[in-house]
Amino acid sequence: MLLDIKNIDVLYDDFQVIWDVSLNVQQGEMVALLGPNGSGKSTILNTISNLIGHKKGQIFFNDALISNQPTFTRTRMGISHVLERRRVFPHLSVLQNLLLGAWHEKARASRDESLQDIYRLFPKLEARSHQLAHTMSGGEQQMLAIARGLMGLPKLLMVDEPFLGLSPMVVKDMIGIFKNIVNEGISILFVEQNVRLALSMADRGYVLESGRLVIAGDSVDLVDNEKVLKVFLGN
């Protein structure tokens, strides 16, 4: 088990948004976190990376309790978080964005090797290495954000809404990239609203509704599950 979340509650001040959620990600696995808008998906990712604290429960990573560890320590341990809407540094070049991803000691030590790995996974980024990030297309910026996360040598890559606003052709390319990342031994936990797309990629899925986990299972069992359809369609 790589990531193991046990019975967490999350509050914004006095307003509770997550109730007793447990989930896990195994090594070399791709897991989808699903749910309608406002269901708490992004909050779960933010809690794992400690952008938001949790009130109750425990978070383990690589068998170590990380509930009280700061964000930078979790990153050093191997958790990379790609936030929603890319969040690249717009007025820095592609290369400069990538180098910022290798900020901690271990990542800096293998920076040149990591860059070659990134360019193998994302050949478009090598061709645009000196281009300013804000001049790139949305799909290219998403690739850059994910690549920057990989520069930190993660064991777990978390990606929030990776396909938001992308064309079908770019989505197809991104699916291939996700599969290649997992083939490299890196686990992925990603947030998505498109249920069929997410479950076509992932090994397993978790479905949230109003901050509560309502169903979890293998993707093949969730695709046409009536409870999943009810959460998303309300019927």
PDB file of N, CA and C in Angstrom, residues 80-83 85-104 107-108 111 114-115 118-119 122 125-126 128-137 140-153:
ATOM      1  N   SER A  80       3.527  14.260  -5.409  1.00  0.00           N
ATOM      2  CA  SER A  80       3.448  15.443  -6.268  1.00  0.00           C
ATOM      3  C   SER A  80       1.987  15.746  -6.564  1.00  0.00           C
ATOM      4  N   HIS A  81       1.631  17.014  -6.476  1.00  0.00           N
ATOM      5  CA  HIS A  81       0.233  17.441  -6.629  1.00  0.00           C
ATOM      6  C   HIS A  81       0.139  18.450  -7.767  1.00  0.00           C
ATOM      7  N   VAL A  82      -0.558  18.077  -8.832  1.00  0.00           N
ATOM      8  CA  VAL A  82      -0.798  18.980  -9.964  1.00  0.00           C
ATOM      9  C   VAL A  82      -2.188  19.577  -9.767  1.00  0.00           C
ATOM     10  N   LEU A  83      -2.224  20.862  -9.475  1.00  0.00           N
ATOM     11  CA  LEU A  83      -3.478  21.519  -9.147  1.00  0.00           C
ATOM     12  C   LEU A  83      -4.362  21.710 -10.385  1.00  0.00           C
ATOM     13  N   ARG A  85      -6.479  23.482 -13.269  1.00  0.00           N
ATOM     14  CA  ARG A  85      -6.216  24.622 -14.173  1.00  0.00           C
ATOM     15  C   ARG A  85      -4.723  24.927 -14.307  1.00  0.00           C
ATOM     16  N   ARG A  86      -3.932  23.875 -14.300  1.00  0.00           N
ATOM     17  CA  ARG A  86      -2.512  23.880 -14.708  1.00  0.00           C
ATOM     18  C   ARG A  86      -1.583  24.611 -13.757  1.00  0.00           C
ATOM     19  N   ARG A  87      -1.798  25.900 -13.509  1.00  0.00           N
ATOM     20  CA  ARG A  87      -0.971  26.662 -12.574  1.00  0.00           C
ATOM     21  C   ARG A  87       0.513  26.659 -12.942  1.00  0.00           C
ATOM     22  N   VAL A  88       0.816  26.747 -14.233  1.00  0.00           N
ATOM     23  CA  VAL A  88       2.219  26.904 -14.622  1.00  0.00           C
ATOM     24  C   VAL A  88       2.650  28.340 -14.339  1.00  0.00           C
ATOM     25  N   PHE A  89       3.967  28.579 -14.321  1.00  0.00           N
ATOM     26  CA  PHE A  89       4.485  29.942 -14.192  1.00  0.00           C
ATOM     27  C   PHE A  89       4.477  30.565 -15.589  1.00  0.00           C
ATOM     28  N   PRO A  90       3.526  31.459 -15.863  1.00  0.00           N
ATOM     29  CA  PRO A  90       3.260  31.858 -17.247  1.00  0.00           C
ATOM     30  C   PRO A  90       4.398  32.588 -17.941  1.00  0.00           C
ATOM     31  N   HIS A  91       5.178  33.351 -17.200  1.00  0.00           N
ATOM     32  CA  HIS A  91       6.210  34.171 -17.826  1.00  0.00           C
ATOM     33  C   HIS A  91       7.607  33.563 -17.685  1.00  0.00           C
ATOM     34  N   LEU A  92       7.647  32.285 -17.330  1.00  0.00           N
ATOM     35  CA  LEU A  92       8.888  31.522 -17.364  1.00  0.00           C
ATOM     36  C   LEU A  92       8.831  30.546 -18.531  1.00  0.00           C
ATOM     37  N   SER A  93       9.994  30.142 -18.997  1.00  0.00           N
ATOM     38  CA  SER A  93      10.045  29.195 -20.113  1.00  0.00           C
ATOM     39  C   SER A  93       9.642  27.800 -19.657  1.00  0.00           C
ATOM     40  N   VAL A  94       9.416  26.936 -20.625  1.00  0.00           N
ATOM     41  CA  VAL A  94       9.108  25.536 -20.332  1.00  0.00           C
ATOM     42  C   VAL A  94      10.213  24.921 -19.485  1.00  0.00           C
ATOM     43  N   LEU A  95      11.444  25.129 -19.887  1.00  0.00           N
ATOM     44  CA  LEU A  95      12.584  24.567 -19.154  1.00  0.00           C
ATOM     45  C   LEU A  95      12.647  25.107 -17.730  1.00  0.00           C
ATOM     46  N   GLN A  96      12.436  26.395 -17.556  1.00  0.00           N
ATOM     47  CA  GLN A  96      12.476  26.974 -16.215  1.00  0.00           C
ATOM     48  C   GLN A  96      11.360  26.401 -15.335  1.00  0.00           C
ATOM     49  N   ASN A  97      10.172  26.211 -15.897  1.00  0.00           N
ATOM     50  CA  ASN A  97       9.088  25.580 -15.156  1.00  0.00           C
ATOM     51  C   ASN A  97       9.488  24.180 -14.706  1.00  0.00           C
ATOM     52  N   LEU A  98      10.086  23.419 -15.604  1.00  0.00           N
ATOM     53  CA  LEU A  98      10.476  22.053 -15.277  1.00  0.00           C
ATOM     54  C   LEU A  98      11.536  22.028 -14.175  1.00  0.00           C
ATOM     55  N   LEU A  99      12.510  22.887 -14.272  1.00  0.00           N
ATOM     56  CA  LEU A  99      13.585  22.895 -13.281  1.00  0.00           C
ATOM     57  C   LEU A  99      13.066  23.249 -11.895  1.00  0.00           C
ATOM     58  N   LEU A 100      12.026  24.076 -11.830  1.00  0.00           N
ATOM     59  CA  LEU A 100      11.435  24.416 -10.537  1.00  0.00           C
ATOM     60  C   LEU A 100      10.784  23.200  -9.877  1.00  0.00           C
ATOM     61  N   GLY A 101      10.392  22.227 -10.700  1.00  0.00           N
ATOM     62  CA  GLY A 101       9.807  21.011 -10.135  1.00  0.00           C
ATOM     63  C   GLY A 101      10.819  20.163  -9.398  1.00  0.00           C
ATOM     64  N   ALA A 102      12.091  20.322  -9.725  1.00  0.00           N
ATOM     65  CA  ALA A 102      13.157  19.532  -9.088  1.00  0.00           C
ATOM     66  C   ALA A 102      13.799  20.352  -7.976  1.00  0.00           C
ATOM     67  N   TRP A 103      13.031  20.773  -6.989  1.00  0.00           N
ATOM     68  CA  TRP A 103      13.509  21.742  -6.005  1.00  0.00           C
ATOM     69  C   TRP A 103      14.213  21.094  -4.818  1.00  0.00           C
ATOM     70  N   HIS A 104      13.864  19.846  -4.482  1.00  0.00           N
ATOM     71  CA  HIS A 104      14.489  19.263  -3.288  1.00  0.00           C
ATOM     72  C   HIS A 104      15.768  18.510  -3.654  1.00  0.00           C
ATOM     73  N   ALA A 107      15.827  15.362  -5.974  1.00  0.00           N
ATOM     74  CA  ALA A 107      15.398  15.692  -7.335  1.00  0.00           C
ATOM     75  C   ALA A 107      16.466  16.498  -8.064  1.00  0.00           C
ATOM     76  N   ARG A 108      17.113  17.421  -7.354  1.00  0.00           N
ATOM     77  CA  ARG A 108      18.163  18.218  -7.990  1.00  0.00           C
ATOM     78  C   ARG A 108      19.335  17.341  -8.421  1.00  0.00           C
ATOM     79  N   ARG A 111      18.533  15.787 -11.783  1.00  0.00           N
ATOM     80  CA  ARG A 111      17.760  16.702 -12.631  1.00  0.00           C
ATOM     81  C   ARG A 111      17.982  16.464 -14.114  1.00  0.00           C
ATOM     82  N   SER A 114      16.318  13.278 -15.156  1.00  0.00           N
ATOM     83  CA  SER A 114      14.866  13.457 -15.121  1.00  0.00           C
ATOM     84  C   SER A 114      14.380  14.234 -16.333  1.00  0.00           C
ATOM     85  N   LEU A 115      15.147  15.251 -16.742  1.00  0.00           N
ATOM     86  CA  LEU A 115      14.764  16.030 -17.923  1.00  0.00           C
ATOM     87  C   LEU A 115      14.696  15.151 -19.168  1.00  0.00           C
ATOM     88  N   ILE A 118      11.581  13.185 -19.005  1.00  0.00           N
ATOM     89  CA  ILE A 118      10.430  14.044 -19.302  1.00  0.00           C
ATOM     90  C   ILE A 118      10.311  14.270 -20.807  1.00  0.00           C
ATOM     91  N   TYR A 119      11.414  14.551 -21.454  1.00  0.00           N
ATOM     92  CA  TYR A 119      11.371  14.812 -22.885  1.00  0.00           C
ATOM     93  C   TYR A 119      11.005  13.556 -23.672  1.00  0.00           C
ATOM     94  N   PHE A 122       7.224  13.499 -23.041  1.00  0.00           N
ATOM     95  CA  PHE A 122       6.567  14.695 -23.596  1.00  0.00           C
ATOM     96  C   PHE A 122       7.470  15.327 -24.650  1.00  0.00           C
ATOM     97  N   LEU A 125       7.417  19.106 -25.294  1.00  0.00           N
ATOM     98  CA  LEU A 125       8.038  20.024 -24.335  1.00  0.00           C
ATOM     99  C   LEU A 125       9.505  20.263 -24.673  1.00  0.00           C
ATOM    100  N   GLU A 126      10.168  19.256 -25.177  1.00  0.00           N
ATOM    101  CA  GLU A 126      11.565  19.450 -25.577  1.00  0.00           C
ATOM    102  C   GLU A 126      11.651  20.438 -26.742  1.00  0.00           C
ATOM    103  N   ARG A 128       9.716  22.798 -27.299  1.00  0.00           N
ATOM    104  CA  ARG A 128       9.308  24.132 -26.851  1.00  0.00           C
ATOM    105  C   ARG A 128      10.022  24.547 -25.565  1.00  0.00           C
ATOM    106  N   SER A 129      11.171  24.004 -25.307  1.00  0.00           N
ATOM    107  CA  SER A 129      11.831  24.199 -24.013  1.00  0.00           C
ATOM    108  C   SER A 129      12.122  25.658 -23.691  1.00  0.00           C
ATOM    109  N   HIS A 130      12.316  26.504 -24.713  1.00  0.00           N
ATOM    110  CA  HIS A 130      12.630  27.914 -24.470  1.00  0.00           C
ATOM    111  C   HIS A 130      11.422  28.825 -24.721  1.00  0.00           C
ATOM    112  N   GLN A 131      10.270  28.220 -24.940  1.00  0.00           N
ATOM    113  CA  GLN A 131       9.050  28.999 -25.167  1.00  0.00           C
ATOM    114  C   GLN A 131       8.437  29.393 -23.825  1.00  0.00           C
ATOM    115  N   LEU A 132       7.880  30.595 -23.731  1.00  0.00           N
ATOM    116  CA  LEU A 132       7.217  31.023 -22.503  1.00  0.00           C
ATOM    117  C   LEU A 132       5.921  30.229 -22.314  1.00  0.00           C
ATOM    118  N   ALA A 133       5.665  29.837 -21.077  1.00  0.00           N
ATOM    119  CA  ALA A 133       4.546  28.928 -20.805  1.00  0.00           C
ATOM    120  C   ALA A 133       3.198  29.517 -21.212  1.00  0.00           C
ATOM    121  N   HIS A 134       3.034  30.834 -21.057  1.00  0.00           N
ATOM    122  CA  HIS A 134       1.715  31.419 -21.338  1.00  0.00           C
ATOM    123  C   HIS A 134       1.399  31.458 -22.835  1.00  0.00           C
ATOM    124  N   THR A 135       2.381  31.217 -23.683  1.00  0.00           N
ATOM    125  CA  THR A 135       2.137  31.216 -25.122  1.00  0.00           C
ATOM    126  C   THR A 135       1.746  29.835 -25.642  1.00  0.00           C
ATOM    127  N   MET A 136       1.696  28.849 -24.769  1.00  0.00           N
ATOM    128  CA  MET A 136       1.366  27.486 -25.179  1.00  0.00           C
ATOM    129  C   MET A 136      -0.132  27.253 -25.135  1.00  0.00           C
ATOM    130  N   SER A 137      -0.575  26.229 -25.834  1.00  0.00           N
ATOM    131  CA  SER A 137      -1.991  25.852 -25.806  1.00  0.00           C
ATOM    132  C   SER A 137      -2.339  25.268 -24.436  1.00  0.00           C
ATOM    133  N   GLU A 140      -0.869  21.810 -23.985  1.00  0.00           N
ATOM    134  CA  GLU A 140       0.575  21.850 -23.744  1.00  0.00           C
ATOM    135  C   GLU A 140       0.885  22.324 -22.323  1.00  0.00           C
ATOM    136  N   GLN A 141       0.109  23.284 -21.830  1.00  0.00           N
ATOM    137  CA  GLN A 141       0.298  23.733 -20.455  1.00  0.00           C
ATOM    138  C   GLN A 141      -0.027  22.627 -19.455  1.00  0.00           C
ATOM    139  N   GLN A 142      -1.048  21.828 -19.767  1.00  0.00           N
ATOM    140  CA  GLN A 142      -1.366  20.708 -18.877  1.00  0.00           C
ATOM    141  C   GLN A 142      -0.229  19.691 -18.866  1.00  0.00           C
ATOM    142  N   MET A 143       0.326  19.413 -20.033  1.00  0.00           N
ATOM    143  CA  MET A 143       1.477  18.513 -20.097  1.00  0.00           C
ATOM    144  C   MET A 143       2.637  19.063 -19.275  1.00  0.00           C
ATOM    145  N   LEU A 144       2.854  20.380 -19.369  1.00  0.00           N
ATOM    146  CA  LEU A 144       3.937  21.008 -18.635  1.00  0.00           C
ATOM    147  C   LEU A 144       3.717  20.895 -17.126  1.00  0.00           C
ATOM    148  N   ALA A 145       2.490  21.117 -16.686  1.00  0.00           N
ATOM    149  CA  ALA A 145       2.188  21.028 -15.256  1.00  0.00           C
ATOM    150  C   ALA A 145       2.438  19.613 -14.731  1.00  0.00           C
ATOM    151  N   ILE A 146       2.024  18.613 -15.498  1.00  0.00           N
ATOM    152  CA  ILE A 146       2.247  17.225 -15.094  1.00  0.00           C
ATOM    153  C   ILE A 146       3.738  16.893 -15.120  1.00  0.00           C
ATOM    154  N   ALA A 147       4.419  17.342 -16.166  1.00  0.00           N
ATOM    155  CA  ALA A 147       5.861  17.089 -16.278  1.00  0.00           C
ATOM    156  C   ALA A 147       6.617  17.737 -15.132  1.00  0.00           C
ATOM    157  N   ARG A 148       6.222  18.947 -14.750  1.00  0.00           N
ATOM    158  CA  ARG A 148       6.873  19.611 -13.617  1.00  0.00           C
ATOM    159  C   ARG A 148       6.680  18.802 -12.338  1.00  0.00           C
ATOM    160  N   GLY A 149       5.484  18.231 -12.167  1.00  0.00           N
ATOM    161  CA  GLY A 149       5.246  17.366 -11.017  1.00  0.00           C
ATOM    162  C   GLY A 149       6.133  16.139 -11.017  1.00  0.00           C
ATOM    163  N   LEU A 150       6.381  15.592 -12.195  1.00  0.00           N
ATOM    164  CA  LEU A 150       7.231  14.401 -12.300  1.00  0.00           C
ATOM    165  C   LEU A 150       8.696  14.710 -12.023  1.00  0.00           C
ATOM    166  N   MET A 151       9.103  15.954 -12.213  1.00  0.00           N
ATOM    167  CA  MET A 151      10.494  16.331 -11.952  1.00  0.00           C
ATOM    168  C   MET A 151      10.846  16.194 -10.469  1.00  0.00           C
ATOM    169  N   GLY A 152       9.856  16.151  -9.613  1.00  0.00           N
ATOM    170  CA  GLY A 152      10.089  15.977  -8.184  1.00  0.00           C
ATOM    171  C   GLY A 152      10.281  14.535  -7.766  1.00  0.00           C
ATOM    172  N   LEU A 153      10.363  13.614  -8.742  1.00  0.00           N
ATOM    173  CA  LEU A 153      10.570  12.179  -8.492  1.00  0.00           C
ATOM    174  C   LEU A 153       9.482  11.576  -7.588  1.00  0.00           C
TER     175      LEU A 153
END
